[in-house]
mmCIF file of C-alpha atoms in Angstrom:
data_model
loop_
_atom_site.group_PDB
_atom_site.id
_atom_site.type_symbol
_atom_site.label_atom_id
_atom_site.label_comp_id
_atom_site.label_asym_id
_atom_site.label_seq_id
_atom_site.Cartn_x
_atom_site.Cartn_y
_atom_site.Cartn_z
ATOM 1 C CA MET A 410 66.260 80.590 85.446
ATOM 2 C CA ARG A 411 70.151 79.095 85.650
ATOM 3 C CA SER A 412 71.470 82.026 83.417
ATOM 4 C CA GLU A 413 69.523 84.448 85.694
ATOM 5 C CA ARG A 414 70.802 82.898 89.052
ATOM 6 C CA LEU A 415 74.240 82.525 87.788
ATOM 7 C CA ASP A 416 74.193 86.356 86.314
ATOM 8 C CA MET A 417 72.859 87.469 90.007
ATOM 9 C CA ARG A 418 76.088 85.493 91.727
ATOM 10 C CA ARG A 419 78.683 86.834 89.392
ATOM 11 C CA ALA A 420 76.848 90.793 89.629
ATOM 12 C CA GLY A 421 77.090 89.884 93.833
ATOM 13 C CA ARG A 422 80.633 88.368 93.347
ATOM 14 C CA GLY A 423 81.887 91.281 91.563
ATOM 15 C CA LEU A 424 80.259 93.936 94.435
ATOM 16 C CA ARG A 425 81.986 92.021 97.274
ATOM 17 C CA VAL A 426 85.378 92.311 95.329
ATOM 18 C CA THR A 427 84.309 95.896 95.082
ATOM 19 C CA ALA A 428 83.228 96.485 98.533
ATOM 20 C CA TRP A 429 86.902 94.596 99.874
ATOM 21 C CA VAL A 430 88.845 96.876 97.892
ATOM 22 C CA THR A 431 86.578 100.171 98.867
ATOM 23 C CA GLY A 432 86.735 98.935 102.501
ATOM 24 C CA THR A 433 90.468 98.332 102.644
ATOM 25 C CA ILE A 434 91.747 101.460 100.716
ATOM 26 C CA GLY A 435 88.964 103.148 103.658
ATOM 27 C CA ALA A 436 90.781 101.778 106.464
ATOM 28 C CA ALA A 437 93.998 103.075 105.455
ATOM 29 C CA LEU A 438 93.297 106.466 104.781
ATOM 30 C CA ILE A 439 91.696 106.712 108.199
ATOM 31 C CA VAL A 440 94.671 104.510 109.857
ATOM 32 C CA ALA A 441 97.161 106.106 108.184
ATOM 33 C CA PRO A 442 96.916 109.474 108.911
ATOM 34 C CA ALA A 443 95.808 108.879 112.531
ATOM 35 C CA ALA A 444 99.493 107.338 113.002
ATOM 36 C CA LEU A 445 101.219 109.957 111.534
ATOM 37 C CA PHE A 446 99.588 112.719 113.349
ATOM 38 C CA GLY A 447 99.906 110.727 116.674
ATOM 39 C CA SER A 448 103.994 110.577 115.410
ATOM 40 C CA GLY A 449 104.319 113.538 114.359
ATOM 41 C CA TRP A 450 101.770 116.239 115.859
ATOM 42 C CA THR A 451 100.677 116.626 119.560
ATOM 43 C CA THR A 452 98.197 118.588 121.800
ATOM 44 C CA ALA A 453 98.045 119.959 125.051
ATOM 45 C CA ARG A 454 95.499 122.344 127.264
ATOM 46 C CA VAL A 455 96.934 125.641 128.191
ATOM 47 C CA SER A 456 96.632 125.598 132.671
ATOM 48 C CA GLY A 457 97.874 128.962 133.204
ATOM 49 C CA GLY A 458 98.063 132.670 131.826
ATOM 50 C CA SER A 459 101.736 133.182 131.329
ATOM 51 C CA MET A 460 101.558 133.702 127.479
ATOM 52 C CA GLU A 461 98.179 135.847 127.439
ATOM 53 C CA PRO A 462 96.906 136.957 124.969
ATOM 54 C CA ALA A 463 98.434 135.045 122.332
ATOM 55 C CA TYR A 464 97.037 131.775 123.864
ATOM 56 C CA SER A 465 94.268 131.745 126.841
ATOM 57 C CA VAL A 466 93.733 129.465 129.975
ATOM 58 C CA GLY A 467 91.884 126.335 128.615
ATOM 59 C CA GLU A 468 92.841 126.711 125.202
ATOM 60 C CA ARG A 469 93.866 123.792 123.261
ATOM 61 C CA VAL A 470 96.838 123.714 121.361
ATOM 62 C CA THR A 471 98.108 121.814 118.759
ATOM 63 C CA PHE A 472 102.129 121.106 118.326
ATOM 64 C CA GLU A 473 104.395 119.807 115.899
ATOM 65 C CA ARG A 474 107.493 117.402 117.342
ATOM 66 C CA ILE A 475 110.222 118.946 116.133
ATOM 67 C CA GLU A 476 114.378 118.001 117.100
ATOM 68 C CA ALA A 477 116.496 120.208 119.324
ATOM 69 C CA ARG A 478 118.169 121.531 116.405
ATOM 70 C CA ASP A 479 114.924 122.847 114.274
ATOM 71 C CA VAL A 480 113.848 125.372 117.697
ATOM 72 C CA ARG A 481 114.749 128.981 116.385
ATOM 73 C CA ARG A 482 114.236 132.414 118.448
ATOM 74 C CA GLY A 483 110.286 132.797 118.306
ATOM 75 C CA ASP A 484 108.871 130.108 118.395
ATOM 76 C CA VAL A 485 106.351 129.356 120.766
ATOM 77 C CA VAL A 486 107.170 125.756 122.521
ATOM 78 C CA LEU A 487 105.914 123.402 124.801
ATOM 79 C CA TYR A 488 108.954 122.188 127.407
ATOM 80 C CA ARG A 489 109.496 119.868 130.300
ATOM 81 C CA VAL A 490 112.125 120.667 132.368
ATOM 82 C CA PRO A 491 111.996 117.733 135.551
ATOM 83 C CA ASP A 492 113.846 120.025 138.404
ATOM 84 C CA ARG A 493 111.976 122.740 137.140
ATOM 85 C CA TYR A 494 107.456 123.646 137.509
ATOM 86 C CA GLU A 495 107.579 120.048 139.564
ATOM 87 C CA GLY A 496 107.833 117.911 136.385
ATOM 88 C CA LEU A 497 104.839 119.729 134.315
ATOM 89 C CA ALA A 498 105.370 121.024 130.629
ATOM 90 C CA VAL A 499 105.096 124.781 130.526
ATOM 91 C CA LEU A 500 104.382 126.910 127.196
ATOM 92 C CA GLY A 501 107.063 129.274 126.505
ATOM 93 C CA ARG A 502 108.564 131.929 123.805
ATOM 94 C CA VAL A 503 111.814 130.578 123.162
ATOM 95 C CA ILE A 504 113.620 134.649 122.835
ATOM 96 C CA GLY A 505 117.056 133.322 122.602
ATOM 97 C CA THR A 506 119.082 130.230 120.912
ATOM 98 C CA GLY A 507 122.617 128.702 121.835
ATOM 99 C CA GLY A 508 125.239 132.067 121.149
ATOM 100 C CA ASP A 509 122.913 134.697 121.749
ATOM 101 C CA HIS A 510 123.299 137.499 123.595
ATOM 102 C CA VAL A 511 120.134 138.771 125.985
ATOM 103 C CA VAL A 512 120.029 141.767 128.177
ATOM 104 C CA GLN A 513 116.921 143.127 129.740
ATOM 105 C CA ARG A 514 117.272 146.634 131.310
ATOM 106 C CA SER A 515 114.747 148.409 133.632
ATOM 107 C CA GLY A 516 111.925 149.766 131.244
ATOM 108 C CA ALA A 517 113.840 149.067 128.358
ATOM 109 C CA PRO A 518 112.771 146.631 125.368
ATOM 110 C CA VAL A 519 114.287 143.229 125.265
ATOM 111 C CA THR A 520 117.521 143.127 123.036
ATOM 112 C CA VAL A 521 118.997 140.349 121.310
ATOM 113 C CA ASN A 522 123.082 140.659 120.125
ATOM 114 C CA GLY A 523 122.181 144.492 120.706
ATOM 115 C CA SER A 524 119.249 144.470 118.958
ATOM 116 C CA PRO A 525 115.883 145.636 120.020
ATOM 117 C CA LEU A 526 113.255 143.022 120.441
ATOM 118 C CA ALA A 527 110.154 143.856 118.826
ATOM 119 C CA GLU A 528 107.485 142.063 120.715
ATOM 120 C CA PRO A 529 103.915 142.765 119.474
ATOM 121 C CA TYR A 530 102.807 139.692 121.185
ATOM 122 C CA VAL A 531 103.565 140.992 125.164
ATOM 123 C CA LYS A 532 100.978 141.302 127.291
ATOM 124 C CA GLY A 533 100.017 145.164 127.542
ATOM 125 C CA GLY A 534 103.198 145.731 125.663
ATOM 126 C CA ASP A 535 105.551 145.309 128.614
ATOM 127 C CA PRO A 536 108.024 143.780 128.094
ATOM 128 C CA SER A 537 109.884 143.289 131.186
ATOM 129 C CA GLY A 538 106.738 142.663 133.846
ATOM 130 C CA MET A 539 109.117 143.002 136.923
ATOM 131 C CA ALA A 540 112.107 145.440 138.012
ATOM 132 C CA LEU A 541 114.374 142.137 137.038
ATOM 133 C CA GLU A 542 117.158 142.814 134.941
ATOM 134 C CA TYR A 543 119.519 140.276 133.535
ATOM 135 C CA ASP A 544 122.312 139.878 131.390
ATOM 136 C CA VAL A 545 122.380 136.337 129.688
ATOM 137 C CA VAL A 546 124.582 134.638 127.388
ATOM 138 C CA VAL A 547 122.622 131.588 125.806
ATOM 139 C CA PRO A 548 125.201 128.408 125.926
ATOM 140 C CA GLU A 549 125.213 126.270 123.189
ATOM 141 C CA GLY A 550 122.254 123.857 122.944
ATOM 142 C CA ARG A 551 119.865 125.706 125.328
ATOM 143 C CA ILE A 552 117.501 128.576 125.040
ATOM 144 C CA PHE A 553 116.632 131.328 126.680
ATOM 145 C CA VAL A 554 112.230 131.067 127.180
ATOM 146 C CA LEU A 555 109.983 133.994 128.298
ATOM 147 C CA GLY A 556 106.306 133.885 128.354
ATOM 148 C CA ASP A 557 104.005 136.931 126.622
ATOM 149 C CA PHE A 558 102.314 137.908 130.126
ATOM 150 C CA ARG A 559 105.940 139.029 131.592
ATOM 151 C CA ALA A 560 104.278 140.313 135.044
ATOM 152 C CA ASN A 561 102.355 136.640 135.569
ATOM 153 C CA ALA A 562 104.867 134.196 134.326
ATOM 154 C CA ARG A 563 107.987 132.675 135.722
ATOM 155 C CA ASP A 564 109.745 131.201 132.786
ATOM 156 C CA SER A 565 113.564 132.003 132.596
ATOM 157 C CA ARG A 566 114.262 135.071 134.600
ATOM 158 C CA SER A 567 112.802 133.237 137.324
ATOM 159 C CA PHE A 568 115.935 130.173 137.681
ATOM 160 C CA LEU A 569 119.250 133.022 137.035
ATOM 161 C CA ASP A 570 121.367 131.322 139.449
ATOM 162 C CA ASP A 571 120.741 127.964 137.420
ATOM 163 C CA ARG A 572 122.381 128.019 133.889
ATOM 164 C CA SER A 573 120.907 131.574 133.399
ATOM 165 C CA GLY A 574 118.251 130.581 133.518
ATOM 166 C CA THR A 575 117.965 128.571 130.132
ATOM 167 C CA VAL A 576 116.451 125.232 128.922
ATOM 168 C CA ALA A 577 118.042 122.677 127.170
ATOM 169 C CA ALA A 578 116.554 122.468 123.809
ATOM 170 C CA THR A 579 116.178 118.681 124.112
ATOM 171 C CA ALA A 580 113.681 119.536 126.949
ATOM 172 C CA VAL A 581 111.085 120.976 123.620
ATOM 173 C CA LEU A 582 108.216 118.409 123.362
ATOM 174 C CA GLY A 583 106.583 119.965 120.136
ATOM 175 C CA ARG A 584 106.224 123.567 118.798
ATOM 176 C CA THR A 585 102.725 125.864 118.185
ATOM 177 C CA LEU A 586 101.592 124.873 114.644
ATOM 178 C CA HIS A 587 102.080 128.398 112.227
ATOM 179 C CA ASP A 588 101.118 125.885 109.468
ATOM 180 C CA ARG A 589 97.982 124.094 109.666
ATOM 181 C CA THR A 590 97.917 122.498 106.299
ATOM 182 C CA GLY A 591 99.397 119.599 107.193
ATOM 183 C CA LEU A 592 96.913 118.958 109.352
ATOM 184 C CA VAL A 593 93.999 119.741 107.089
ATOM 185 C CA GLY A 594 95.124 117.269 104.664
ATOM 186 C CA LEU A 595 95.136 114.529 107.180
ATOM 187 C CA GLY A 596 92.026 115.114 107.972
ATOM 188 C CA LEU A 597 90.314 115.526 104.671
ATOM 189 C CA SER A 598 92.344 112.042 104.217
ATOM 190 C CA MET A 599 90.652 110.305 106.997
ATOM 191 C CA LEU A 600 87.246 112.060 105.628
ATOM 192 C CA PHE A 601 87.514 111.034 102.680
ATOM 193 C CA GLY A 602 88.665 107.326 104.069
ATOM 194 C CA LEU A 603 85.570 107.230 106.152
ATOM 195 C CA ALA A 604 83.381 107.818 103.305
ATOM 196 C CA LEU A 605 85.235 105.000 101.111
ATOM 197 C CA ALA A 606 84.490 102.567 104.444
ATOM 198 C CA VAL A 607 80.807 103.297 104.665
ATOM 199 C CA THR A 608 80.600 102.785 100.254
ATOM 200 C CA ALA A 609 82.224 99.657 101.462
ATOM 201 C CA VAL A 610 80.016 98.070 104.039
ATOM 202 C CA VAL A 611 76.571 99.250 101.593
ATOM 203 C CA THR A 612 78.155 97.711 98.663
ATOM 204 C CA ALA A 613 78.680 94.216 101.218
ATOM 205 C CA ILE A 614 74.807 94.359 101.691
ATOM 206 C CA VAL A 615 74.089 95.082 98.056
ATOM 207 C CA ALA A 616 76.024 91.855 97.136
ATOM 208 C CA ARG A 617 74.995 89.876 99.868
ATOM 209 C CA ARG A 618 71.317 90.262 98.591
ATOM 210 C CA ARG A 619 72.632 90.070 95.377
ATOM 211 C CA GLY A 620 74.124 86.738 95.285
ATOM 212 C CA ARG A 621 70.658 84.679 97.029
ATOM 213 C CA PRO A 622 68.388 83.542 94.263
ATOM 214 C CA ARG A 623 65.098 85.156 94.723
ATOM 215 C CA ALA A 624 62.121 82.727 95.671
ATOM 216 C CA VAL A 625 59.623 82.308 93.316
ATOM 217 C CA TRP A 626 55.698 81.659 93.230
ATOM 218 C CA PRO A 627 54.743 79.476 92.277
ATOM 219 C CA PRO A 628 57.365 76.862 92.299
ATOM 220 C CA SER A 629 58.483 76.156 88.546
ATOM 221 C CA PRO A 630 57.078 72.344 87.470
ATOM 222 C CA VAL A 631 60.363 70.241 87.385
#
């Protein structure tokens, strides 16, 4: 009987160690990806139609946080300018970066550095959306931003008297994801961590039961 009890206690102790190790790893796999997502990505809900048809009103979009130096022509970015849009963050497509020469003539495609810009994403195939013309050289450290729905976008064209409508690259909060591999990896890691955490709880319960001495009836004679 004593030998059996000793074996049970040893088994329970081993299961408790297993539960502790498994739970610790599981917690790390849940917390670390969550913290990484918070520091590397952000989300926002589209509230206007300026980026249709690519992004619709009410759609939640995930953005990766980037440095100003990483903003590239063609990126769809979330940005905030304190003295525009009542300080709200807005969505737009980067048409030109520092040094680019951006031109729009009525009825013609947008040109960047003298070359017509292919824009299959603009709504209705209309790259102008209005009769307004502009000829802008983007200052270094700034970007020229347009909406995809040109007839329904209040973008850089609406602020041409303020640094030619350009926006500081540092105003960019993030850009839409082209590759979701990183997010998928984080999600799988969190799911695996959750599975380990559940396993740890079950193992701990079994360990507790294994560690308890079983009652014997009738009692053994002393």
